[in-house]
Structure formats: C-alpha cells, structure tokens
Short mmCIF file of C-alpha atoms and ligand atoms in Angstrom, two decimals:
data_model
loop_
_atom_site.label_atom_id
_atom_site.label_comp_id
_atom_site.label_asym_id
_atom_site.label_seq_id
_atom_site.Cartn_x
_atom_site.Cartn_y
_atom_site.Cartn_z
CA MET A 1 113.28 101.88 94.11
CA LEU A 2 113.83 101.07 90.88
CA GLY A 3 115.63 103.84 88.96
CA ARG A 4 113.52 103.62 86.26
CA GLY A 5 109.91 103.76 88.07
CA ASP A 6 107.76 102.49 90.82
CA VAL A 7 106.73 98.70 91.07
CA ARG A 8 104.29 99.51 93.66
CA ASP A 9 101.29 99.99 91.35
CA ALA A 10 102.40 97.31 89.06
CA HIS A 11 100.40 93.74 89.01
CA MET A 12 101.64 90.75 91.77
CA ASP A 13 103.42 89.18 88.64
CA THR A 14 105.72 92.27 88.06
CA LYS A 15 106.52 93.19 91.61
CA ALA A 16 107.42 89.37 92.11
CA VAL A 17 110.25 89.78 89.03
CA TRP A 18 111.14 92.90 90.03
CA ALA A 19 110.37 94.25 93.35
CA GLY A 20 113.38 95.15 95.61
CA GLU A 21 115.88 93.96 93.47
CA ASP A 22 117.91 97.32 92.18
CA ARG A 23 119.50 98.32 95.28
CA TYR A 24 122.50 95.77 95.65
CA LEU A 25 123.25 94.70 92.72
CA VAL A 26 127.12 94.84 91.73
CA ASP A 27 128.96 95.46 88.78
CA ARG A 28 125.93 95.60 86.38
CA ALA A 29 124.89 91.77 87.39
CA THR A 30 121.25 91.41 86.66
CA GLN A 31 120.78 89.10 89.75
CA VAL A 32 120.90 89.70 93.52
CA PRO A 33 123.83 88.43 94.69
CA VAL A 34 124.00 85.99 98.08
CA VAL A 35 126.04 87.82 100.41
CA HIS A 36 127.90 85.68 102.83
CA SER A 37 129.79 87.86 105.16
CA VAL A 38 128.66 87.79 108.50
CA ALA A 39 130.20 91.54 109.17
CA PHE A 40 129.91 94.75 107.36
CA GLY A 41 133.45 97.00 107.86
CA TYR A 42 133.52 100.56 108.18
CA GLU A 43 136.48 102.97 107.91
CA ASP A 44 135.09 106.03 109.45
CA VAL A 45 134.01 105.43 112.75
CA ASP A 46 130.78 107.91 112.67
CA GLU A 47 129.09 106.59 109.48
CA TRP A 48 129.36 103.16 111.35
CA TYR A 49 128.01 104.43 114.73
CA GLU A 50 124.67 106.15 112.60
CA VAL A 51 124.23 103.11 110.68
CA ALA A 52 124.38 101.11 114.25
CA LEU A 53 121.98 103.54 115.19
CA GLY A 54 119.73 103.19 112.24
CA LYS A 55 120.18 106.76 111.06
CA ARG A 56 121.37 105.49 107.62
CA GLN A 57 120.75 102.79 105.35
CA GLY A 58 123.42 99.59 105.78
CA HIS A 59 124.53 96.51 107.51
CA ILE A 60 126.20 95.59 110.94
CA TYR A 61 125.81 92.25 111.71
CA GLY A 62 124.15 89.23 109.75
CA ARG A 63 122.37 88.14 112.77
CA ASN A 64 120.40 91.88 112.22
CA THR A 65 120.26 92.27 108.46
CA ASN A 66 121.80 91.31 105.38
CA PRO A 67 121.67 92.75 101.98
CA THR A 68 120.18 89.69 100.22
CA VAL A 69 118.10 89.16 102.98
CA ALA A 70 116.98 92.78 102.59
CA VAL A 71 115.74 92.35 99.13
CA LEU A 72 113.42 89.25 99.95
CA GLU A 73 112.14 91.36 102.88
CA GLU A 74 111.11 94.33 100.53
CA LYS A 75 110.36 92.07 97.63
CA MET A 76 107.52 90.58 99.68
CA ARG A 77 106.77 93.83 101.55
CA LEU A 78 105.45 95.39 98.31
CA MET A 79 103.55 92.05 97.10
CA GLU A 80 101.89 92.01 100.69
CA GLY A 81 100.99 96.14 100.06
CA ALA A 82 102.70 96.68 103.67
CA GLU A 83 104.22 99.20 105.52
CA ALA A 84 106.99 96.99 107.00
CA ALA A 85 108.02 93.38 106.30
CA THR A 86 110.60 91.18 108.18
CA SER A 87 112.24 87.52 107.79
CA PHE A 88 112.80 84.82 109.80
CA ALA A 89 114.53 81.21 109.51
CA THR A 90 111.39 79.28 109.30
CA GLY A 91 107.82 79.73 109.77
CA MET A 92 107.74 78.53 113.10
CA ALA A 93 110.53 81.30 113.81
CA ALA A 94 108.06 84.18 112.54
CA ILE A 95 104.69 83.00 114.56
CA SER A 96 106.67 82.32 117.94
CA GLY A 97 108.76 85.45 117.50
CA THR A 98 105.36 87.59 116.64
CA LEU A 99 103.64 86.16 119.48
CA LEU A 100 106.38 86.30 122.34
CA ALA A 101 107.23 89.89 121.23
CA LEU A 102 103.69 91.07 121.02
CA LEU A 103 102.63 89.61 124.34
CA ALA A 104 102.95 89.42 128.03
CA PRO A 105 101.62 87.84 130.84
CA GLY A 106 97.96 88.60 131.51
CA ASP A 107 97.30 89.34 127.97
CA ARG A 108 94.41 86.59 126.25
CA VAL A 109 94.69 85.56 122.89
CA VAL A 110 91.45 84.48 120.15
CA SER A 111 91.80 82.22 118.21
CA ILE A 112 90.72 78.63 116.35
CA LYS A 113 91.47 75.09 116.91
CA ASP A 114 92.60 74.40 113.71
CA THR A 115 95.80 76.19 113.15
CA TYR A 116 99.10 74.61 111.94
CA GLY A 117 100.46 71.74 114.11
CA GLY A 118 103.38 73.96 115.43
CA THR A 119 101.08 77.05 116.22
CA SER A 120 98.50 75.23 118.20
CA LYS A 121 101.47 73.64 120.57
CA LEU A 122 102.26 77.27 120.83
CA PHE A 123 99.03 78.10 122.19
CA LEU A 124 98.32 75.12 123.71
CA GLU A 125 102.06 74.16 125.84
CA PHE A 126 104.12 77.13 125.67
CA LEU A 127 102.01 80.50 126.20
CA PRO A 128 100.21 79.33 129.32
CA LYS A 129 103.64 79.25 130.57
CA PHE A 130 103.99 82.89 130.22
CA LYS A 131 100.73 83.32 132.11
CA VAL A 132 99.34 84.18 128.56
CA GLU A 133 95.47 83.08 128.24
CA VAL A 134 94.87 81.15 125.10
CA ALA A 135 91.00 80.62 123.81
CA LEU A 136 90.35 78.49 120.98
CA CYS A 137 87.29 78.30 119.08
CA ASP A 138 85.78 75.76 116.78
CA THR A 139 87.16 77.16 113.43
CA GLY A 140 84.16 77.60 111.41
CA ASP A 141 81.81 79.38 114.03
CA HIS A 142 82.31 83.00 113.48
CA ALA A 143 79.67 84.38 116.23
CA ALA A 144 81.45 82.11 118.68
CA ILE A 145 85.00 83.81 117.59
CA GLU A 146 83.28 87.02 118.21
CA ALA A 147 81.79 85.90 121.33
CA GLU A 148 85.32 84.93 122.82
CA ILE A 149 86.90 88.39 121.40
CA ASN A 150 84.66 90.35 123.18
CA ARG A 151 85.24 88.69 126.44
CA GLY A 152 88.56 90.84 125.99
CA CYS A 153 91.44 89.91 123.73
CA LYS A 154 95.01 91.11 123.01
CA LEU A 155 95.78 89.71 119.96
CA LEU A 156 93.42 87.48 117.08
CA TYR A 157 95.11 84.90 115.59
CA LEU A 158 93.94 83.26 111.99
CA GLU A 159 95.12 81.01 109.55
CA THR A 160 92.49 80.26 106.59
CA PRO A 161 92.18 78.49 104.70
CA THR A 162 93.41 75.93 108.02
CA ASN A 163 95.71 72.76 107.68
CA PRO A 164 94.41 69.94 106.83
CA THR A 165 90.56 70.47 106.52
CA LEU A 166 90.80 73.75 104.26
CA LYS A 167 88.28 75.88 106.50
CA VAL A 168 87.86 79.50 105.44
CA LEU A 169 87.48 82.36 107.74
CA ASP A 170 85.92 85.60 107.04
CA ILE A 171 89.23 87.98 107.65
CA ALA A 172 87.11 91.13 107.05
CA ARG A 173 84.67 90.33 109.68
CA LEU A 174 86.62 88.84 112.21
CA SER A 175 89.04 91.87 112.43
CA ALA A 176 86.55 94.20 112.42
CA ALA A 177 85.28 92.67 115.63
CA ALA A 178 89.03 92.46 117.38
CA HIS A 179 89.71 96.04 116.26
CA ARG A 180 86.79 97.25 118.09
CA GLN A 181 88.29 95.50 121.16
CA GLY A 182 91.90 97.27 120.06
CA ALA A 183 93.31 93.58 119.93
CA ILE A 184 96.28 92.87 117.11
CA VAL A 185 95.12 90.74 114.17
CA VAL A 186 97.41 88.43 112.58
CA VAL A 187 96.69 85.89 109.78
CA ASP A 188 98.77 83.08 108.41
CA ASN A 189 98.74 83.33 104.62
CA THR A 190 101.06 80.63 104.06
CA PHE A 191 97.91 78.16 102.42
CA ALA A 192 96.40 81.41 100.41
CA THR A 193 99.86 82.99 99.46
CA PRO A 194 99.87 86.89 98.15
CA VAL A 195 98.48 85.89 94.42
CA ASN A 196 95.00 84.52 95.91
CA GLN A 197 94.24 86.38 99.66
CA HIS A 198 95.60 89.75 100.66
CA PRO A 199 94.87 90.19 104.69
CA LEU A 200 95.88 93.14 105.50
CA ALA A 201 93.64 94.84 102.85
CA LEU A 202 91.05 92.75 104.26
CA GLY A 203 91.85 94.69 107.85
CA ALA A 204 94.67 92.32 109.01
CA ASP A 205 97.57 94.01 110.89
CA LEU A 206 99.89 91.45 110.28
CA ALA A 207 100.22 88.43 107.91
CA VAL A 208 102.87 85.76 108.19
CA HIS A 209 104.35 83.33 106.12
CA SER A 210 106.20 79.86 105.89
CA ALA A 211 108.09 80.75 103.27
CA THR A 212 109.25 77.30 103.16
CA LYS A 213 106.10 76.65 101.29
CA PHE A 214 104.48 78.17 97.66
CA LEU A 215 106.56 81.36 98.38
CA GLY A 216 110.57 79.38 97.98
CA GLY A 217 107.96 76.58 95.93
CA HIS A 218 110.67 74.48 95.64
CA ALA A 219 110.86 72.44 98.99
CA ASP A 220 115.01 73.39 99.28
CA ALA A 221 114.54 76.38 101.48
CA LEU A 222 113.41 77.29 105.14
CA GLY A 223 112.14 80.66 106.07
CA GLY A 224 109.31 82.86 107.45
CA ILE A 225 108.32 86.23 106.56
CA LEU A 226 105.90 88.75 108.23
CA CYS A 227 104.10 91.83 106.59
CA GLY A 228 101.89 94.95 108.08
CA ARG A 229 101.98 97.46 110.62
CA ALA A 230 105.53 99.51 110.56
CA ASP A 231 105.40 99.69 114.22
CA LEU A 232 104.70 96.38 115.10
CA VAL A 233 107.00 94.77 112.49
CA ARG A 234 109.75 96.89 114.09
CA GLU A 235 108.74 95.34 117.68
CA VAL A 236 109.06 91.60 116.18
CA TYR A 237 112.31 92.39 114.47
CA HIS A 238 113.72 93.53 117.67
CA PHE A 239 113.09 90.52 119.33
CA ARG A 240 114.49 88.74 116.44
CA GLU A 241 117.52 90.35 116.37
CA ILE A 242 118.31 89.40 119.88
CA ASN A 243 116.79 85.81 119.59
CA GLY A 244 118.49 85.51 116.94
CA ALA A 245 116.36 83.27 114.53
CA THR A 246 117.80 85.19 111.43
CA LEU A 247 117.30 83.79 107.55
CA HIS A 248 120.42 82.56 105.98
CA PRO A 249 121.41 84.59 102.97
CA GLU A 250 121.41 81.06 100.85
CA ALA A 251 118.10 80.44 101.62
CA ALA A 252 116.58 84.25 101.21
CA TYR A 253 118.40 83.83 97.84
CA LEU A 254 116.40 80.18 97.12
CA ILE A 255 113.05 82.20 98.10
CA LEU A 256 113.53 85.18 95.96
CA ARG A 257 114.17 82.79 92.89
CA GLY A 258 111.00 80.91 93.55
CA LEU A 259 109.52 84.27 94.32
CA LYS A 260 109.67 85.20 90.66
CA THR A 261 107.61 82.24 89.33
CA LEU A 262 104.78 82.44 92.35
CA GLY A 263 102.06 83.65 90.18
CA LEU A 264 102.65 81.46 87.65
CA ARG A 265 102.85 78.42 90.05
CA VAL A 266 99.74 79.35 92.21
CA ARG A 267 97.65 79.99 89.75
CA GLN A 268 97.82 76.38 87.75
CA GLN A 269 97.67 75.10 91.21
CA ASN A 270 94.58 76.40 91.90
CA ARG A 271 93.26 75.28 88.32
CA SER A 272 94.60 71.84 89.01
CA ALA A 273 93.49 71.41 92.54
CA LEU A 274 89.64 72.62 91.57
CA GLU A 275 89.76 70.05 88.60
CA ILE A 276 91.10 67.50 90.73
CA ALA A 277 88.38 68.23 93.91
CA ARG A 278 85.67 67.85 91.65
CA TYR A 279 87.08 64.30 89.98
CA LEU A 280 88.01 63.13 93.43
CA GLN A 281 84.37 64.25 94.74
CA ALA A 282 83.09 61.79 92.16
CA GLN A 283 84.46 58.92 93.05
CA ASP A 284 83.04 55.98 94.93
CA GLN A 285 86.23 54.83 97.05
CA VAL A 286 86.13 59.23 98.46
CA GLU A 287 83.94 59.58 101.27
CA ALA A 288 84.91 63.73 101.44
CA VAL A 289 86.70 66.05 99.64
CA PHE A 290 87.46 68.95 101.44
CA TYR A 291 88.70 72.45 99.10
CA PRO A 292 87.34 75.62 99.27
CA GLY A 293 86.69 75.98 95.48
CA LEU A 294 83.63 73.24 95.67
CA GLU A 295 80.45 74.92 96.16
CA SER A 296 79.73 71.83 98.41
CA HIS A 297 82.17 73.54 100.70
CA PRO A 298 80.71 75.35 103.76
CA HIS A 299 82.84 77.76 103.43
CA HIS A 300 83.01 78.55 99.97
CA GLU A 301 80.86 81.81 99.90
CA VAL A 302 83.19 83.70 102.18
CA ALA A 303 86.10 82.07 100.34
CA ALA A 304 84.90 83.18 96.77
CA ARG A 305 84.18 86.62 98.37
CA GLN A 306 87.96 87.20 100.05
CA MET A 307 90.27 85.06 97.83
CA GLU A 308 91.32 85.48 94.01
CA GLY A 309 92.27 81.63 93.68
CA PHE A 310 91.23 78.96 95.96
CA GLY A 311 94.42 77.45 96.67
CA GLY A 312 96.69 74.43 95.78
CA VAL A 313 96.47 72.09 98.75
CA LEU A 314 93.11 70.07 98.78
CA SER A 315 92.10 66.96 101.44
CA PHE A 316 90.01 63.87 100.71
CA ALA A 317 88.87 61.02 103.18
CA LEU A 318 89.24 57.70 101.64
CA LYS A 319 86.76 55.29 102.80
CA GLY A 320 87.82 52.33 105.26
CA GLY A 321 89.98 54.68 107.18
CA PHE A 322 93.68 54.56 107.84
CA GLY A 323 94.27 50.90 106.14
CA ALA A 324 93.15 52.44 102.60
CA VAL A 325 95.31 55.39 103.39
CA ARG A 326 98.32 53.35 104.04
CA ARG A 327 97.55 51.10 100.71
CA PHE A 328 96.54 54.15 98.35
CA LEU A 329 99.72 56.58 99.28
CA PRO A 330 102.36 54.50 97.77
CA GLN A 331 100.86 53.86 94.70
CA LEU A 332 101.29 57.50 93.23
CA THR A 333 103.63 57.84 90.91
CA TYR A 334 103.58 61.60 91.04
CA ALA A 335 103.35 62.96 94.68
CA HIS A 336 106.16 62.95 97.01
CA LEU A 337 104.70 61.16 100.57
CA ALA A 338 106.68 64.44 102.42
CA ALA A 339 106.19 66.26 105.43
CA ASN A 340 105.76 69.56 103.10
CA LEU A 341 103.23 71.11 100.66
CA GLY A 342 103.31 74.33 97.90
CA ALA A 343 106.17 72.72 96.19
CA VAL A 344 106.45 72.19 92.47
CA GLU A 345 105.87 68.55 92.84
CA THR A 346 102.79 66.85 94.25
CA VAL A 347 103.33 66.22 97.88
CA ALA A 348 100.73 63.64 99.74
CA GLY A 349 100.47 62.39 103.31
CA PRO A 350 97.86 61.81 106.04
CA PRO A 351 97.63 64.81 109.20
CA ARG A 352 99.47 62.52 111.53
CA THR A 353 102.73 62.25 109.47
CA THR A 354 102.35 65.86 108.26
CA SER A 355 100.52 68.86 109.55
CA HIS A 356 99.34 67.69 112.60
CA VAL A 357 102.00 65.33 113.70
CA GLU A 358 102.76 67.04 116.86
CA LEU A 359 99.16 66.36 117.83
CA SER A 360 98.12 63.09 119.58
CA GLU A 361 95.35 60.87 118.13
CA ALA A 362 92.84 62.20 120.43
CA GLU A 363 93.65 65.75 119.79
CA ARG A 364 93.19 65.20 116.20
CA ALA A 365 90.19 63.04 116.72
CA ALA A 366 88.75 66.29 118.50
CA LEU A 367 89.97 68.74 115.36
CA GLY A 368 87.25 66.22 113.54
CA ILE A 369 90.37 64.90 111.19
CA PRO A 370 88.71 61.91 109.98
CA GLU A 371 91.71 58.81 110.02
CA GLY A 372 91.09 58.39 106.03
CA LEU A 373 92.40 61.57 105.42
CA ILE A 374 95.35 62.63 103.42
CA ARG A 375 96.45 65.88 102.40
CA TYR A 376 97.02 66.38 98.38
CA SER A 377 99.50 69.41 97.77
CA VAL A 378 98.77 69.71 94.09
CA GLY A 379 102.21 70.52 92.01
CA ILE A 380 102.82 71.97 88.79
CA GLU A 381 102.49 68.69 86.52
CA GLU A 382 99.86 68.23 83.97
CA THR A 383 96.53 68.02 85.44
CA ALA A 384 95.47 65.16 83.36
CA ASP A 385 98.33 63.02 84.52
CA LEU A 386 97.89 63.82 88.16
CA ILE A 387 93.89 62.37 87.49
CA ALA A 388 95.43 59.40 85.77
CA ASP A 389 97.85 58.99 88.61
CA LEU A 390 94.93 59.27 91.54
CA SER A 391 92.58 57.62 89.45
CA ALA A 392 94.79 54.13 89.49
CA ALA A 393 95.86 54.32 92.93
CA LEU A 394 91.92 54.27 93.65
CA LYS A 395 91.37 51.45 91.69
CA GLY A 396 94.19 49.80 93.22
CA LEU A 397 92.43 49.85 96.76
C1 LIG B 1 104.56 75.00 107.59
C2 LIG B 1 103.71 75.86 107.89
C3 LIG B 1 104.15 76.36 109.41
C4 LIG B 1 105.29 76.24 109.72
O1 LIG B 1 106.43 76.76 108.68
P1 LIG B 1 107.90 76.53 108.72
O2 LIG B 1 108.86 76.98 107.69
O3 LIG B 1 107.55 74.90 108.73
O4 LIG B 1 108.42 76.17 110.09
C5 LIG B 1 103.23 77.47 109.41
N1 LIG B 1 102.09 77.37 109.25
C6 LIG B 1 101.52 76.83 108.18
C7 LIG B 1 100.06 77.34 107.49
C8 LIG B 1 102.42 75.95 107.09
O5 LIG B 1 101.87 75.06 106.54
#
C-alpha cells in the first residue's frame, strides 16, 4: 500500500484520491500512467513463469491484467471494503460475466422484475438457454422474494435503488434469507455508489457496478467493476480473462480520474435530487415523483436505514402520458436527452429510450412504468438553475 501509511481506515473520499495509486508511479510522477503495452517482457524465463503462475506480482498480457487497470481495481476494492476486485469492458460485461461464471445448468436464480433492462434480458432470454431457472419477483414484495429464495436458490441477484422507479430492497434482510439457503448474493450498486451504500457490509457477497455511470462520472468511458469475496471474484476473473471482456487502460484511467471526485459529485447530486424531487411533487402538471428520499416513497424507511444518501437519480410522471413527455423534454436547457445517467451534466429521458429500451411496450407496462415517466439524472449544476429549467419546461406544457 502507500509507503507512508495505510488507507484502509481512511474516509471514502481519502481512499478515492489515494488508494492504490502508489504502485506504478514512474520517475516521480504523481499521476498513474496509462500503460498501453499489450505484453510485458521478461529477461528471466523463471521469473516470467512464476508471474504466469501467479506466484509473483507482475503482468504478462493485457487481456488478463494491466498496471493502469490494476490501480482502478485496487482503489475500488478499498472503497467497497472488499477482499478482491476485478474489472470489465462494460457494466453488462461485469454482470453477464458474473452470472455465466458462477451458474451452471440446473441452478436456480432469484431476482426482481425491475433490474436494469440489459440484466433483465439475461434473465429472460439468455440464462434459460443454459438451463438456468430464473424466478423474477415483484420488486417491493420482500415476503414473495423470501418465499422464492426458500424454494431453493444458487444465487440471489438484487439491484437497489432500481431503474427507473427507484424502488429499494432491504439488502440485509434478503441476504440473510439467501445465506440460509447457501446462496451467493450479488447486488448491482450502480445507482447508489460506494458513497451512498455498502452492499458488502450489509451482507452481500458481491457488489457489481457499471463504472460508466457515477464512478467515471463524465460520460466518456465505459467500464464495469466487481468487488467482493476473493474466491468468487477469482472465478469470475478467470472467466473474464478467457471471454476477453477486458477494460481498456484508457477507460481505466478516465474512471480513475473520475473516482477522485466521486464523493463531491455524489453528495451534491444527493442534495440536488432531493430538493428537485420535493419541488416536482408540488407541481400540478406532475402526476407522481419517484425518489427514495421522499417521505412519501413506499420504501423510504428501508432506504433511510441502509443508505447514506438517496442518490442522484429520480423519476417523475407527467400528466398527459407520452405526448406530454415529447413536448416537455426538448424544452429543457440543462439536460442531455440521452441514454445515460450519473454524469456531471443532468441527463433526462423516457424509459422507452433509456433503461428499458431492450423491453417491449407490453413488458414495460407489466413493470408498472407509466408512459408519462421521465428519468432525470441530476448533474452537478447549481440546483436553483435546474429547478428554474424544469419550471420553465412545465409552464410550456
Ligand atoms: C448502465 C447500467 C448497467 C449496464 O452498464 P453498461 O456499462 O452500460 O454496460 C447495469 N446496471 C445499471 C443499474 C445501470 O444503470
């Protein structure tokens, strides 16, 4: 670790800046280099062999490991308080790699209906091809999820808060039920980030992230991260080194740079999102607001117990359905209308073109996603400017 001390007990923001940084600094550089080299050369064949066997630290080939990527993995390992961490080309590579590496034909997975659209496709389309049975439960119904777990379960897959209606699951309660069945618990922590929620401390075995969102924070790099139990991370890493969904060192560097301001960004986004949610709730043109920080949110109590902040994403339904959405969105000055979230800029869009683009209209309706819904990912702009922007667009309806 750092020559001058140990970051393990430091605050999250301190870890975000310093953790994992020291190992590859060259020629007194203060910043981690982007190592583009695909291969790493050895003059001593015995040393080369020992590195290849994993008996000695070092790198062999860029599909497996890379110095820049290793710094990001070490930083995230410490930020999530995990035994181990590995990385992927995208969040979906992390999620699919985790599921494909840990499951086998005949296994049973329990999850929820509200997972990210791509994850949902894995459950509905791809895992059944490998003879993995998937039980998808109503997201808010903890008793139903526990009942499915008790019917036998190899892996419990949770995502909280969910996309796009911000439902919240009790990670500690459901992890305990899964562990009684000997199941592995995986939590998608993308919406919360390690600033707001610690799935591993709440009992999960693995926390998975789309680093593309808040971790990178600048909408300029794709990536995925998996943190958790060393034996499980090793298995998933082994699949990834063979399947080849490796994070690019350039992307790793951009995510590393983004991570340094994660705490500052996410706390600002938490504050702004709560203020904006309260503002929207009071507007006549708005039918409903979904944000776990609102006392009116059905899962507010669980969220308040397990989260340090409620996150930067909220959604709201306009009266007037999709016609109102079509008129409203182009009126916004401070929002990219795009399929992304967690960036420094505010990003807005309807679920049919963002989180749930992979689903059919019938599938979205079955999930209870109103046609007038807008997902609004709050950036780091001044809150008053965002509220003025929303207000002007609402007046234009
Ligand atoms: C975006 C997202 C993913 C997928 O990540 P990619 O980096 O786009 O592959 C998974 N889960 C959640 C919650 C997401 O928002």
